Every structure is written in C-alpha cells, then in structure tokens.
Amino acid sequence: MRQSSLVVVANRLPLDDNIAPDGACEWRRSPGGLAGALHAILDKTPATWVGWGGGIGTAKPLPDIGSLRMLPMGLSEDEHNGYYEGFANSTLWPLYHDAVSPPVFDRGWWETYRAVNRRFAQAAAEAVEPGGTVWVQDYHLTLVPQLIRELRPDVLIGFFMHVPFPPPELFMQLPRRLDLLRGMLGADLVGFQRPQAAHNISQLAVKLLGAQVTGDEEISFEGRTIRTGAFPMSIDVAEMQALSARRDVRDRAAQLRSDLGKPRRVLLSVDRLDYIKGIEHRLTAYSELLRDGLVKVRDTVLVQVAVPSRERVESYRKLRDRIEGEVGRINGEYGRVGETAIHYLIQPFDRAELAALYQTADVMVVTPLRDGMNLVAKEYVAARADNSSALVLSEFAGAADEFTDAFLVNPHDVDGLKDTLLRAMEAEPADLERRMTAMREHLVSHDIDFWARSYLTALDRTGRVAARLRR
Ligand code: ADP
Ligand code: G6P
C-alpha cells in the first residue's frame, strides 16, 4: 500500500461516496464544521484521509483529490447503529454538550464502537510512512490514538476534539470512562477548542488514572509525556471573503433581500438541525417579541436555515417535529398575507448561496446551548466586509472566546435573549462598525491555516522532545 507522511483519521470523509462512484468526483462540503474546514487545508497537502463516506455497506473506492488520497471505510448496518448513531451520537455527543438532551447508555453499543475504532486505527497504521504523523479527529474515534500507538510506536500521534470536552462531574457518568481517557492519552498532543477542556482532561487523568500534571499543559502517564492545549478552529477566511465579493453573489443577495419583501430588518440563523443549536429557545424568544409587539412582521423577518442531520436518531427526529410545529404556530399566529414571520428553509445550500444569505442579514443569530466552536459565526464575520450588521452569539459557543465584541448572550435565559436581540436590532451604525471591525481583524489572522499550523507545529515539537528523550 502507498504510504503518506500525514494521515488524517476522521469519522466522515469530505467526499460523499454516493455522488462519486464512477470518477465524476466532486467535493461535497459536508454541512458540518470538521470536514469542510479540514478540506480547506488538506486539498493542498500530500496526505491520506481515512474516513467514512456516508453510505451503509462496503466502501466504494474513491479517487484522489489533488494530492489528498481518500481511504474510505465502510460501515455495516450494525456498525452504523451501534457506533455512529449509538455510542458516538446518542451517548458521547449529548453528554459532551452539557447533557442538554439526555445521553443514552446502551451496553450493547460499546463493543461496536471499539471494533470500529480498531478498524480505523488499523487502516491508519497501514497508511502512514515510517516516522510519519497520524492526526485523529473527534469523539467518534477516541480509542484510536492508543490503538495506533500499539500498532505503530514509531509515529507521531495527534488527537483533536472538535466538540466540547466536559467537566469531570459529567465525564464521570460514562460507563467506559477509563477506556475513553486512556484512548485519548495515547496521543502525543491532545488538542481542544477551549482552554477549559484541556484543564478538564488533566483533572480527569489525575483523578481516574493516577497521572501526574508535570507542567503547564503537560501530563505524565505510564512513562510518557502528553501535551494538551487549546487550538480554536477556524475557517478558510479568504475563500469566504472572495465569494462574498463576487458580483453574482452580491446580486443574489440583493435579489434575496427584495424577495423577502422589504422588511426593515432581517434576522438570520444557519444551523445543522441539532438540539445543541438552541433553535427552540430562539423561536420562543422571537415568538414572545412578536407577542409583546416589540417586533412586528411588517418590518422584521427571521430566516431560519436548518440542514437535516442524523435523521435516524430519535432525538433528532423529535426535535425536527417540534421545531416545525413551532414555526407553523408562529407563522399562523403572527404572519399576514405577504408578511411571513419566519422563513424556514430546511435545505443544503452551496457556498455561494450561503455567502449571499449571510449578506442579507442585519442580525446574525448564533445561539447554541453548547457548541465546540461554531464556524457559522466565523463565516458570517468573514462575509460581511461592509461592517454594518450585528452578530448575536452564545457565550456557550467556542467562538465566544475570540469574538468578545459580538452581542454575547446566555441562550438559556430567554428574557436575556430577547433583550439582546432588541439591542442588536437597534444598535448604532458606529457601534456595529467597531464590533465587526474588531472581530474581522482577529479572524483574518486566525484562519484555518493558522489553526492547522499551530496544531501541527505543537505536535511536531512534542515529537522532537520525545525523540530527544529517547536518545
Ligand atoms: P457543526 O459542525 O456543529 O455543524 P459549525 O457551525 O461549526 O457547526 O459548522 C457548520 C458548517 O456547515 C458550516 O461550514 C456551514 O456553512 C455549513 N452549513 C450549515 N448549514 C448549511 C446548509 N443549509 N447548507 C450547506 N452548508 C451548511
Ligand atoms: C460536528 C462534529 C463533526 C461532524 C459534524 C456533522 O461538527 O464535530 O465530527 O462531522 O458535526 O455531523 P455528522 O454526524 O453529519 O458527521
């Protein structure tokens, strides 16, 4: 097998094997932060990406994309149920997001999770050159770092957690907490979105495994040194800026604005349809503003874009039903002929359409109850060179650490959310300009290349330190 010096392992490939079986290969920008953002850096790097193409059954071979080789992994029906929908998305996902939906502990899922992790680790171990680097991504593959270390002790192993990593009290609920922790600590560098997460893993390693904290962001465990740290993820800022500056995208934005029927203000939300995104709290706040007459359909409209996600998982199906019921109720109660309260678009859009949508908004409303980073907030800031619009942002999104000039809000506090929406809608142009300029300045120097470089440089440094120690 052809080997690469860099192997990325992530549950999802950025290429949909349902669209590209016979060479008609096209990047599918998966409506999720990880695949889209990593694609932006990896299509310029000689590397191999081990991941799942989205279907059920044997994986179809996929062509290389530029210098990036795809190594597709199939998932059987049982694996899809027990590993992807089960342990990853019904146990870990809700628990890691503050248990905003109750995590399900089904003892039958664990063995499947472990077996799939082993298969991914095996594939990565075969694909990496001697002395190369394997970079493992996210909560689906927590056991992979340790498994690769057993198979290939010569390689450098990085792990990056895209989602929040919970405080010890929550993590301790996991029946398989020791295995999960050991799995992650198989890496040389364990990276997170926020500094608190790095602190959480150190505390857990000490408490559960008797590890020692030997320095700032450094753990000693079973004779090895493991580094931890925060590396806030970002987007391809240049791509979004270039898209937003395109004439056709600007024309499309003007068209959308006029199709919305001349409301004075457009509020926009763009989310994967997930209970962590706080869509229901947002709808409650908006509906109360309409009820109290503080917002009128005559001059304000909310556009809610929601791309379907994990549709076979019951909590996601029920969420969709509840949201659609609520949107229907609000439109029925407050809308008028020709004046809709909420435009609800449950469709995937291409990048140009998203850029045009971002340009139609006066207020972008990003209010997850808990979110690892939230790249939509970053895309919006990149898209708005005009500096004339507002970003309302949840304190519980990783992006809040960097965008301190957004209108920050606690989305659990519906009254606070209503006040913040009103403040953002009524803000003075000079205030909006100051806030947007500060956010963009930060974003431009902290794009996806900066993220990958910071992480890989830190990983490389751990390798050199380890090599020196071995000598
Ligand atoms: P998450 O990773 O939890 O889905 P993020 O906000 O970090 O959340 O990333 C979402 C990504 O999905 C963004 O890049 C965004 O542009 C994209 N996206 C969201 N909604 C849609 C949609 N309707 N169509 C296409 N892409 C979408
Ligand atoms: C989040 C996760 C990613 C995941 C994405 C989309 O961003 O951190 O790992 O790929 O959501 O979810 P999906 O289940 O469709 O891959």
Coordinates of C-alpha atoms and ligand atoms in Angstrom, one line a residue:
M1 CA 0.0 0.0 0.0
R2 CA 1.1 3.6 -0.8
Q3 CA 2.0 5.4 2.4
S4 CA 1.8 9.0 3.4
S5 CA 3.8 11.1 5.8
L6 CA 0.5 12.7 7.1
V7 CA -2.6 10.6 7.7
V8 CA -5.8 12.2 8.9
V9 CA -8.4 9.9 10.6
A10 CA -11.9 11.4 10.9
N11 CA -15.3 9.6 11.0
R12 CA -16.5 11.4 7.9
L13 CA -14.8 11.9 4.6
P14 CA -15.5 15.2 2.9
L15 CA -16.4 13.3 -0.2
D16 CA -19.8 11.7 -0.5
D17 CA -19.4 8.2 -2.0
N18 CA -23.0 8.3 -3.0
I19 CA -22.3 11.1 -5.5
A20 CA -18.9 10.0 -6.8
P21 CA -18.8 6.3 -7.7
D22 CA -17.6 6.5 -11.3
G23 CA -14.9 9.1 -11.4
A24 CA -17.3 12.0 -11.5
C25 CA -15.6 13.2 -8.4
E26 CA -16.7 16.3 -6.6
W27 CA -16.0 17.6 -3.1
R28 CA -19.2 17.5 -1.1
R29 CA -19.0 20.2 1.5
S30 CA -20.4 18.3 4.4
P31 CA -22.8 20.5 6.4
G32 CA -20.7 20.2 9.5
G33 CA -17.6 22.1 10.6
L34 CA -15.0 19.4 10.7
A35 CA -15.0 18.1 7.1
G36 CA -15.4 21.4 5.5
A37 CA -12.7 23.1 7.4
L38 CA -10.1 20.3 7.1
H39 CA -10.8 20.0 3.4
A40 CA -9.7 23.7 3.1
I41 CA -6.2 22.8 4.2
L42 CA -5.8 19.2 3.1
D43 CA -6.5 19.6 -0.5
K44 CA -3.2 21.4 -0.7
T45 CA -1.2 18.9 1.3
P46 CA 0.1 15.4 0.3
A47 CA -1.9 13.3 2.8
T48 CA -4.3 10.4 3.3
W49 CA -7.7 10.8 4.8
V50 CA -9.2 7.7 6.4
G51 CA -12.9 8.1 7.0
W52 CA -16.5 7.0 6.2
G53 CA -18.2 8.1 3.0
G54 CA -21.7 8.3 4.4
G55 CA -23.3 5.1 3.0
I56 CA -24.1 1.7 4.5
G57 CA -22.2 -1.4 3.4
T58 CA -18.9 -2.0 1.8
A59 CA -16.9 1.2 1.0
K60 CA -16.5 2.1 -2.7
P61 CA -13.0 3.1 -3.7
L62 CA -12.7 6.8 -4.2
P63 CA -10.3 8.8 -6.4
D64 CA -7.6 11.0 -5.0
I65 CA -8.4 14.7 -4.8
G66 CA -5.3 16.7 -5.8
S67 CA -2.6 15.4 -3.5
L68 CA -5.1 14.1 -1.0
R69 CA -5.8 10.4 -1.0
M70 CA -9.1 9.1 0.2
L71 CA -9.2 5.9 2.2
P72 CA -12.9 5.1 2.6
M73 CA -14.1 2.9 5.4
G74 CA -17.4 1.1 5.1
L75 CA -19.9 0.8 8.0
S76 CA -22.3 -2.1 8.2
E77 CA -25.9 -1.6 9.3
D78 CA -24.9 -2.8 12.8
E79 CA -21.9 -0.6 13.0
H80 CA -23.9 2.4 11.8
N81 CA -26.4 1.7 14.6
G82 CA -24.0 0.9 17.4
Y83 CA -21.0 3.1 16.6
Y84 CA -22.3 6.1 14.7
E85 CA -25.9 6.6 15.8
G86 CA -25.4 4.8 19.1
F87 CA -22.3 5.4 21.2
A88 CA -20.9 8.4 19.2
N89 CA -24.2 10.3 18.7
S90 CA -26.5 9.1 21.4
T91 CA -24.0 8.7 24.3
L92 CA -21.0 10.9 23.8
W93 CA -22.5 13.7 21.7
P94 CA -25.2 14.7 24.2
L95 CA -23.0 14.1 27.3
Y96 CA -20.2 16.3 25.8
H97 CA -22.8 19.0 25.2
D98 CA -23.8 19.5 28.8
A99 CA -26.4 16.7 28.5
V100 CA -28.8 19.3 27.0
S101 CA -30.5 16.1 25.7
P102 CA -30.2 13.1 28.0
P103 CA -27.4 10.7 27.0
V104 CA -28.4 7.1 26.3
F105 CA -26.2 4.4 27.9
D106 CA -26.8 1.2 26.0
R107 CA -24.4 -1.5 26.9
G108 CA -24.7 -3.2 23.5
W109 CA -23.1 -0.2 21.7
W110 CA -19.7 -0.3 23.3
E111 CA -18.2 -3.4 21.6
T112 CA -19.2 -2.0 18.2
Y113 CA -17.6 1.4 19.0
R114 CA -14.4 -0.4 20.0
A115 CA -14.4 -2.6 16.9
V116 CA -14.9 0.3 14.5
N117 CA -12.2 2.3 16.3
R118 CA -9.9 -0.7 15.9
R119 CA -10.6 -0.9 12.2
F120 CA -9.9 2.8 11.6
A121 CA -6.7 2.5 13.6
Q122 CA -5.6 -0.5 11.6
A123 CA -6.2 1.4 8.3
A124 CA -4.3 4.5 9.5
A125 CA -1.4 2.4 10.8
E126 CA -1.0 0.8 7.4
A127 CA -1.3 4.1 5.6
V128 CA 1.4 6.0 7.5
E129 CA 5.1 6.2 6.5
P130 CA 7.7 5.2 9.0
G131 CA 8.2 8.1 11.4
G132 CA 5.2 9.9 9.9
T133 CA 2.2 11.6 11.6
V134 CA -1.3 10.4 12.3
W135 CA -3.8 13.1 13.2
V136 CA -7.0 11.7 14.7
Q137 CA -10.2 13.8 14.8
D138 CA -13.1 14.0 17.2
Y139 CA -15.3 12.0 19.6
H140 CA -16.1 9.1 17.2
L141 CA -12.5 7.9 17.4
T142 CA -11.4 8.4 21.0
L143 CA -9.8 5.0 21.2
V144 CA -7.7 5.3 18.0
P145 CA -4.7 7.2 19.4
Q146 CA -3.8 4.4 21.9
L147 CA -4.6 1.7 19.3
I148 CA -2.2 3.3 16.8
R149 CA 0.5 3.6 19.4
E150 CA 0.3 -0.1 20.0
L151 CA 0.5 -0.8 16.2
R152 CA 3.0 1.9 15.2
P153 CA 5.1 3.2 18.1
D154 CA 7.3 5.0 15.6
V155 CA 4.8 7.6 14.5
L156 CA 3.7 10.9 16.0
I157 CA 0.1 10.9 17.1
G158 CA -2.2 13.9 17.4
F159 CA -5.8 14.0 18.6
F160 CA -8.1 16.9 18.2
M161 CA -11.5 17.1 19.9
H162 CA -13.8 19.3 17.8
V163 CA -16.7 19.2 20.4
P164 CA -16.6 20.4 24.0
F165 CA -14.8 18.2 26.5
P166 CA -17.0 18.1 29.6
P167 CA -16.1 18.9 33.2
P168 CA -15.2 15.8 35.4
E169 CA -18.6 15.6 37.0
L170 CA -20.2 14.9 33.6
F171 CA -17.5 12.7 32.1
M172 CA -17.5 10.6 35.2
Q173 CA -21.0 9.4 34.2
L174 CA -19.6 7.5 31.3
P175 CA -19.6 3.7 31.9
R176 CA -16.4 3.3 29.8
R177 CA -14.7 6.4 31.1
L178 CA -11.3 4.8 31.7
D179 CA -11.0 3.3 28.3
L180 CA -12.0 6.5 26.6
L181 CA -9.5 8.5 28.6
R182 CA -6.7 6.0 28.0
G183 CA -7.5 6.1 24.3
M184 CA -7.1 9.8 24.1
L185 CA -3.9 9.8 26.2
G186 CA -2.4 7.5 23.6
A187 CA -1.7 10.7 21.6
D188 CA 1.4 12.9 21.9
L189 CA -0.8 16.1 21.8
V190 CA -4.5 16.3 22.8
G191 CA -6.0 19.5 21.4
F192 CA -9.3 21.2 22.2
Q193 CA -11.2 24.2 21.1
R194 CA -11.2 25.9 24.5
P195 CA -8.6 26.1 27.4
Q196 CA -11.1 24.8 30.0
A197 CA -11.4 21.4 28.1
A198 CA -7.6 21.0 28.4
H199 CA -7.9 21.6 32.1
N200 CA -10.7 19.1 32.3
I201 CA -8.7 16.3 30.8
S202 CA -5.7 16.9 33.1
Q203 CA -8.0 16.8 36.1
L204 CA -9.6 13.5 34.9
A205 CA -6.2 11.9 34.1
V206 CA -5.0 12.6 37.6
K207 CA -8.2 11.5 39.3
L208 CA -9.0 8.4 37.3
L209 CA -5.7 7.2 36.1
G210 CA -3.2 8.4 38.7
A211 CA -1.4 10.5 36.0
Q212 CA 0.7 13.5 37.1
V213 CA 0.5 17.1 35.9
T214 CA 4.1 17.9 35.2
G215 CA 3.8 21.3 33.7
D216 CA 1.6 23.8 32.1
E217 CA -0.5 21.7 29.7
E218 CA 1.6 18.6 30.3
I219 CA 0.7 15.3 31.7
S220 CA 2.9 12.4 32.6
F221 CA 1.3 9.0 32.2
E222 CA 2.8 5.5 32.1
G223 CA 6.3 6.9 31.4
R224 CA 5.2 9.2 28.6
T225 CA 4.6 12.9 28.3
I226 CA 1.4 14.0 26.8
R227 CA 0.8 17.7 25.9
T228 CA -2.6 19.3 25.9
G229 CA -3.8 22.7 24.8
A230 CA -6.4 24.8 23.1
F231 CA -6.3 25.4 19.4
P232 CA -9.5 27.2 18.4
M233 CA -10.6 26.0 14.9
S234 CA -11.3 28.4 12.1
I235 CA -12.4 28.7 8.5
D236 CA -11.0 29.5 5.1
V237 CA -11.4 33.2 5.5
A238 CA -10.0 34.1 2.1
E239 CA -12.5 31.8 0.4
M240 CA -15.5 33.3 2.1
Q241 CA -14.2 36.9 1.5
A242 CA -13.6 36.2 -2.2
L243 CA -17.1 34.5 -2.5
S244 CA -18.8 37.5 -0.8
A245 CA -17.1 40.0 -3.1
R246 CA -18.2 38.2 -6.3
R247 CA -20.7 40.2 -8.4
D248 CA -23.1 37.3 -8.8
V249 CA -23.2 36.7 -5.1
R250 CA -23.9 40.3 -4.4
D251 CA -26.6 40.3 -7.0
R252 CA -28.1 37.2 -5.5
A253 CA -28.0 38.8 -2.0
A254 CA -29.9 41.8 -3.4
Q255 CA -32.4 39.5 -5.0
L256 CA -32.9 37.6 -1.8
R257 CA -33.4 40.8 0.1
S258 CA -36.0 42.0 -2.4
D259 CA -37.7 38.6 -2.3
L260 CA -38.1 39.0 1.4
G261 CA -40.4 41.8 0.7
K262 CA -38.7 44.9 2.1
P263 CA -38.7 44.2 5.8
R264 CA -36.6 46.8 7.6
R265 CA -34.6 44.1 9.4
V266 CA -33.6 40.6 8.5
L267 CA -32.6 38.2 11.3
L268 CA -30.7 35.1 10.1
S269 CA -29.8 31.7 11.7
V270 CA -28.0 28.9 9.9
D271 CA -27.6 25.6 11.8
R272 CA -27.3 21.9 11.4
L273 CA -30.7 20.7 12.8
D274 CA -29.3 19.7 16.2
Y275 CA -30.7 20.1 19.7
I276 CA -27.4 21.8 20.8
K277 CA -28.0 24.7 18.5
G278 CA -30.7 26.3 20.7
I279 CA -33.2 26.7 17.8
E280 CA -36.2 26.1 20.1
H281 CA -35.1 28.7 22.7
R282 CA -34.5 31.2 19.8
L283 CA -38.0 30.5 18.4
T284 CA -39.5 31.1 21.9
A285 CA -37.7 34.4 22.2
Y286 CA -38.7 35.5 18.8
S287 CA -42.3 34.5 19.3
E288 CA -42.5 36.4 22.6
L289 CA -41.1 39.5 20.9
L290 CA -43.9 39.2 18.3
R291 CA -46.5 38.5 21.0
D292 CA -45.4 41.6 23.0
G293 CA -45.4 43.8 20.0
L294 CA -41.7 44.6 20.3
V295 CA -41.1 43.2 16.9
K296 CA -43.6 43.4 14.0
V297 CA -43.9 41.2 11.0
R298 CA -44.4 44.4 9.0
D299 CA -40.8 45.3 9.4
T300 CA -38.8 42.3 10.6
V301 CA -38.4 38.8 9.4
L302 CA -36.5 35.8 10.8
V303 CA -34.8 33.4 8.2
Q304 CA -34.0 30.1 9.8
V305 CA -31.9 27.8 7.7
A306 CA -31.6 24.3 9.1
V307 CA -29.9 21.5 7.3
P308 CA -31.2 18.0 8.4
S309 CA -28.8 15.9 10.4
R310 CA -28.6 12.4 11.9
E311 CA -32.2 11.8 10.8
R312 CA -32.5 8.3 12.0
V313 CA -31.7 9.2 15.6
E314 CA -35.0 9.6 17.6
S315 CA -34.0 12.7 19.5
Y316 CA -33.2 14.4 16.1
R317 CA -36.5 13.3 14.6
K318 CA -38.5 14.6 17.5
L319 CA -36.6 17.9 17.5
R320 CA -37.4 18.4 13.9
D321 CA -41.1 17.7 14.5
R322 CA -41.2 20.1 17.5
I323 CA -39.4 22.9 15.5
E324 CA -41.7 22.5 12.5
G325 CA -44.7 22.6 14.7
E326 CA -43.5 25.8 16.4
V327 CA -42.6 27.5 13.2
G328 CA -46.0 26.7 11.9
R329 CA -47.7 28.0 15.0
I330 CA -45.7 31.3 15.0
N331 CA -46.4 31.9 11.3
G332 CA -50.0 31.0 11.8
E333 CA -50.4 33.3 14.7
Y334 CA -48.3 36.3 13.7
G335 CA -47.9 36.2 10.0
R336 CA -50.0 38.0 7.5
V337 CA -50.6 37.6 3.8
G338 CA -47.4 38.6 2.2
E339 CA -45.7 39.1 5.6
T340 CA -44.3 35.8 6.9
A341 CA -42.9 35.8 10.5
I342 CA -40.3 33.1 9.8
H343 CA -38.9 31.7 6.6
Y344 CA -37.9 28.2 7.4
L345 CA -35.5 26.6 4.9
I346 CA -34.6 23.0 5.6
Q347 CA -32.2 22.5 2.6
P348 CA -28.5 22.2 2.0
F349 CA -27.1 25.2 0.1
D350 CA -23.9 25.7 -1.8
R351 CA -21.2 28.0 -0.6
A352 CA -22.2 30.9 -2.9
E353 CA -25.8 30.8 -1.7
L354 CA -24.7 30.7 1.9
A355 CA -22.4 33.7 1.3
A356 CA -25.4 35.6 -0.3
L357 CA -27.6 34.7 2.6
Y358 CA -25.0 36.0 5.1
Q359 CA -25.1 39.3 3.2
T360 CA -28.9 39.7 3.5
A361 CA -28.8 39.7 7.4
D362 CA -28.9 42.7 9.6
V363 CA -28.6 40.5 12.7
M364 CA -27.0 37.0 12.6
V365 CA -28.3 35.0 15.5
V366 CA -26.0 32.2 16.6
T367 CA -27.3 30.9 19.9
P368 CA -26.3 27.3 20.6
L369 CA -26.8 25.9 24.1
R370 CA -23.3 24.5 23.8
D371 CA -21.1 24.2 20.8
G372 CA -17.4 23.2 20.3
M373 CA -16.6 26.3 18.1
N374 CA -19.4 27.2 15.7
L375 CA -17.9 28.0 12.3
V376 CA -21.1 29.7 11.0
A377 CA -20.3 32.7 13.3
K378 CA -16.9 32.9 11.7
E379 CA -18.2 32.5 8.1
Y380 CA -20.6 35.4 8.8
V381 CA -17.9 37.7 10.0
A382 CA -15.8 36.9 7.0
A383 CA -18.7 37.5 4.7
R384 CA -19.6 41.0 6.0
A385 CA -16.9 43.4 4.8
D386 CA -19.5 46.2 5.0
N387 CA -19.4 46.3 8.8
S388 CA -23.0 47.3 9.0
S389 CA -24.6 44.3 10.7
A390 CA -24.6 42.6 14.1
L391 CA -23.7 39.2 15.4
V392 CA -25.6 37.8 18.4
L393 CA -23.5 35.0 19.8
S394 CA -24.0 32.5 22.6
E395 CA -21.5 32.5 25.4
F396 CA -21.6 28.7 25.2
A397 CA -20.0 28.6 21.7
G398 CA -16.3 28.3 21.5
A399 CA -16.3 31.3 19.1
A400 CA -17.3 33.5 22.0
D401 CA -13.7 33.3 23.4
E402 CA -12.5 35.1 20.3
F403 CA -15.5 37.2 19.3
T404 CA -15.7 39.2 22.6
D405 CA -17.1 42.1 20.5
A406 CA -20.2 40.2 19.5
F407 CA -23.5 40.8 21.3
L408 CA -22.9 37.9 23.7
V409 CA -25.8 36.2 25.3
N410 CA -26.8 33.3 27.5
P411 CA -29.3 31.5 25.3
H412 CA -30.9 29.6 28.3
D413 CA -32.1 33.0 29.6
V414 CA -34.9 33.7 27.2
D415 CA -35.6 37.2 28.6
G416 CA -31.9 38.0 28.2
L417 CA -32.0 36.6 24.7
K418 CA -35.0 38.9 23.8
D419 CA -33.2 41.9 25.2
T420 CA -30.0 41.1 23.3
L421 CA -31.9 40.7 20.1
L422 CA -33.5 44.0 20.5
R423 CA -30.2 45.7 21.4
A424 CA -28.6 44.2 18.3
M425 CA -31.5 45.3 16.1
E426 CA -31.4 48.9 17.4
A427 CA -27.6 49.3 17.6
E428 CA -26.0 52.5 16.3
P429 CA -24.0 52.1 13.0
A430 CA -20.8 53.3 14.7
D431 CA -21.2 50.6 17.4
L432 CA -21.8 47.9 14.7
E433 CA -18.8 49.1 12.7
R434 CA -16.5 49.0 15.8
R435 CA -17.6 45.5 16.8
M436 CA -17.4 44.0 13.3
T437 CA -14.0 45.5 12.6
A438 CA -12.5 44.1 15.8
M439 CA -13.9 40.6 15.1
R440 CA -12.7 40.6 11.5
E441 CA -9.3 41.8 12.5
H442 CA -9.0 38.8 14.8
L443 CA -10.4 36.4 12.3
V444 CA -8.2 37.3 9.4
S445 CA -5.1 36.5 11.4
H446 CA -6.6 33.3 12.9
D447 CA -7.9 31.4 9.9
I448 CA -7.8 27.7 9.1
D449 CA -4.2 27.7 8.0
F450 CA -3.2 29.4 11.3
W451 CA -5.1 26.7 13.2
A452 CA -3.5 23.8 11.3
R453 CA -0.1 25.3 11.5
S454 CA -0.3 26.0 15.3
Y455 CA -1.6 22.5 16.0
L456 CA 0.9 20.7 13.7
T457 CA 3.8 22.8 14.9
A458 CA 3.0 22.0 18.6
L459 CA 2.6 18.3 17.6
D460 CA 5.9 18.3 15.8
R461 CA 7.6 19.9 18.9
T462 CA 6.3 17.1 21.1
G463 CA 7.8 14.6 18.6
R464 CA 11.2 16.3 18.8
V465 CA 11.0 16.4 22.5
A466 CA 10.1 12.7 22.6
A467 CA 12.9 11.8 20.2
R468 CA 15.4 13.7 22.4
L469 CA 14.2 11.9 25.5
R470 CA 14.6 8.5 23.7
R471 CA 18.2 9.4 22.7
Ligands
ADP1 P1 -21.4 21.9 13.2 O1 -20.0 21.5 12.9 O2 -21.9 21.5 14.6 O3 -22.4 21.5 12.2 P2 -20.5 24.6 12.6 O4 -21.2 25.9 12.6 O5 -19.1 24.6 13.1 O6 -21.4 23.5 13.2 O7 -20.3 24.2 11.0 C1 -21.4 24.1 10.2 C2 -20.9 24.1 8.8 O8 -22.0 23.6 7.9 C3 -20.6 25.5 8.3 O9 -19.4 25.4 7.4 C4 -21.8 25.9 7.5 O10 -21.5 26.7 6.4 C5 -22.3 24.6 6.9 N1 -23.8 24.6 6.8 C6 -24.7 24.9 7.7 N2 -25.9 24.9 7.2 C7 -25.8 24.6 5.9 C8 -26.7 24.4 4.8 N3 -28.0 24.5 4.9 N4 -26.2 24.0 3.6 C9 -24.8 23.9 3.5 N5 -23.9 24.0 4.4 C10 -24.4 24.4 5.6
G6P2 C1 -19.8 18.2 14.2 C2 -18.8 17.1 14.6 C3 -18.2 16.5 13.3 C4 -19.4 16.0 12.4 C5 -20.3 17.2 12.1 C6 -21.5 16.8 11.3 O1 -19.1 19.2 13.6 O2 -17.8 17.6 15.4 O3 -17.4 15.4 13.7 O4 -18.8 15.5 11.2 O5 -20.8 17.7 13.4 O6 -22.2 15.6 11.8 P1 -22.3 14.2 11.1 O7 -22.9 13.3 12.1 O8 -23.2 14.5 9.9 O9 -20.9 13.8 10.6

